[in-house]
XYZ file of C-alpha atoms in Angstrom:
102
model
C -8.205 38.805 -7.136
C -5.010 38.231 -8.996
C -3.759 36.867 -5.967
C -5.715 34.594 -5.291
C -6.327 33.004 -9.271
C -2.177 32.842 -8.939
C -2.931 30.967 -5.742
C -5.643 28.770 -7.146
C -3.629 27.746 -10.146
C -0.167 27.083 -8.189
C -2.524 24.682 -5.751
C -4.211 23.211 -8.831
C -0.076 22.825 -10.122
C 0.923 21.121 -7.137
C -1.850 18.648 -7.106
C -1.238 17.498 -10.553
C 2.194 16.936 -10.077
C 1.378 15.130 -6.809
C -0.919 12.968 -8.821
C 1.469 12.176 -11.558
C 3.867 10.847 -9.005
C 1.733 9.088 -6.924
C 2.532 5.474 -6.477
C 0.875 2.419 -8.747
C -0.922 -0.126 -6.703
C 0.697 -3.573 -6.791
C -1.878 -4.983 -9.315
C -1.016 -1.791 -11.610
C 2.337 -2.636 -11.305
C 2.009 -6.398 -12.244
C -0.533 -5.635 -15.116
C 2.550 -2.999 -16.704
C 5.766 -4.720 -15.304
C 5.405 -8.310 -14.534
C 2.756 -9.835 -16.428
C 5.548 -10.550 -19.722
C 6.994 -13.447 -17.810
C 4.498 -14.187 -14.784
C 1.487 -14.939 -16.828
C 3.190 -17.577 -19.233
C 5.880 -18.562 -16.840
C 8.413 -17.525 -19.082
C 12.213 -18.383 -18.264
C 11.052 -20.389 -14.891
C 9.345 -17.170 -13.368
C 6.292 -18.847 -11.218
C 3.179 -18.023 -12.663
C 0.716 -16.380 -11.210
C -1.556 -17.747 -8.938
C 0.420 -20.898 -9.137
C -0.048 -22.280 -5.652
C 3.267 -24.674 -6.817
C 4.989 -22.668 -8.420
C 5.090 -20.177 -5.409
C 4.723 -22.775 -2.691
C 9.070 -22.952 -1.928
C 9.174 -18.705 -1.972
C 5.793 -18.159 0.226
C 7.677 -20.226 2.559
C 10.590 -18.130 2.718
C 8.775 -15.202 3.508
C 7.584 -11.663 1.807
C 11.283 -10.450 2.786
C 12.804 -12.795 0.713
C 10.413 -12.305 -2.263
C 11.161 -8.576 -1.878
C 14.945 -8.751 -2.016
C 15.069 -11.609 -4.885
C 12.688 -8.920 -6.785
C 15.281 -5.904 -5.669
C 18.326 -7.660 -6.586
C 16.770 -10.215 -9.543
C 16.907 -13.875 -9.994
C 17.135 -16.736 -12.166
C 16.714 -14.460 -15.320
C 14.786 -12.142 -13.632
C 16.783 -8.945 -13.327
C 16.988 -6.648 -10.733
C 13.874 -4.605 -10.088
C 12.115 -7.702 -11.977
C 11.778 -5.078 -15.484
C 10.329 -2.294 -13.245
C 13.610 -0.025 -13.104
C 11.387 2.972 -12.780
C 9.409 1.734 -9.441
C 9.933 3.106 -6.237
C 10.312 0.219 -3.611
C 6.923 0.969 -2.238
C 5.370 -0.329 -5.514
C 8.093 -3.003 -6.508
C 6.800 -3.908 -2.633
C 3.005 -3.500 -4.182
C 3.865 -5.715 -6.845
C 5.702 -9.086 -5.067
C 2.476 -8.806 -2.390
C -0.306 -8.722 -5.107
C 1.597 -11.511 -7.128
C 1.968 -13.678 -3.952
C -1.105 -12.715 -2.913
C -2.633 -14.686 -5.763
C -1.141 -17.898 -5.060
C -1.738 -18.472 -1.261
């Protein structure tokens, strides 16, 4: 019985942690990250949903989008203010926000 409570609670452990590290979807992402400058257009950032504003970088392709949010642009720096995002959700992020202006 001991065993198997030890068990229970080391699975129960595991999942938690697993949760707390699970990845933010790309709206998440935007709502915490890039909303600051995206929403107002601060500093020349395109705003979202902005067909525009995003016409010149949809053109260029979700690669492109990716890498200029990677390495930073204009005066967005790198990782666009989300220094803490894996690449899987700074990925999220750039397809939700582009997403919104197509």
């Amino acid at each position: 019985m001991k065993k198997s409570l030890a068990l229970l609670f080391v699975l129960l452990f595991a999942l938690a942690v697993t949760s707390a590290f699970a990845a933010r979807t790309g709206k998440e992402v935007y709502t915490a990250k890039c909303a600051m400058c995206h929403d107002s257009g601060v500093a020349g950032a395109p705003k979202f949903g902005d067909q525009a504003a995003w016409k010149a970088h949809l053109e260029k392709g979700m690669d492109h989008m990716l890498e200029n949010a990677k390495k930073g642009i204009g005066a967005m720096p790198p990782m666009g203010m989300c220094n803490g995002c894996s690449m899987a959700e700074l990925k999220a992020a750039v397809e939700y926000l582009a997403g919104t202006a197509k």
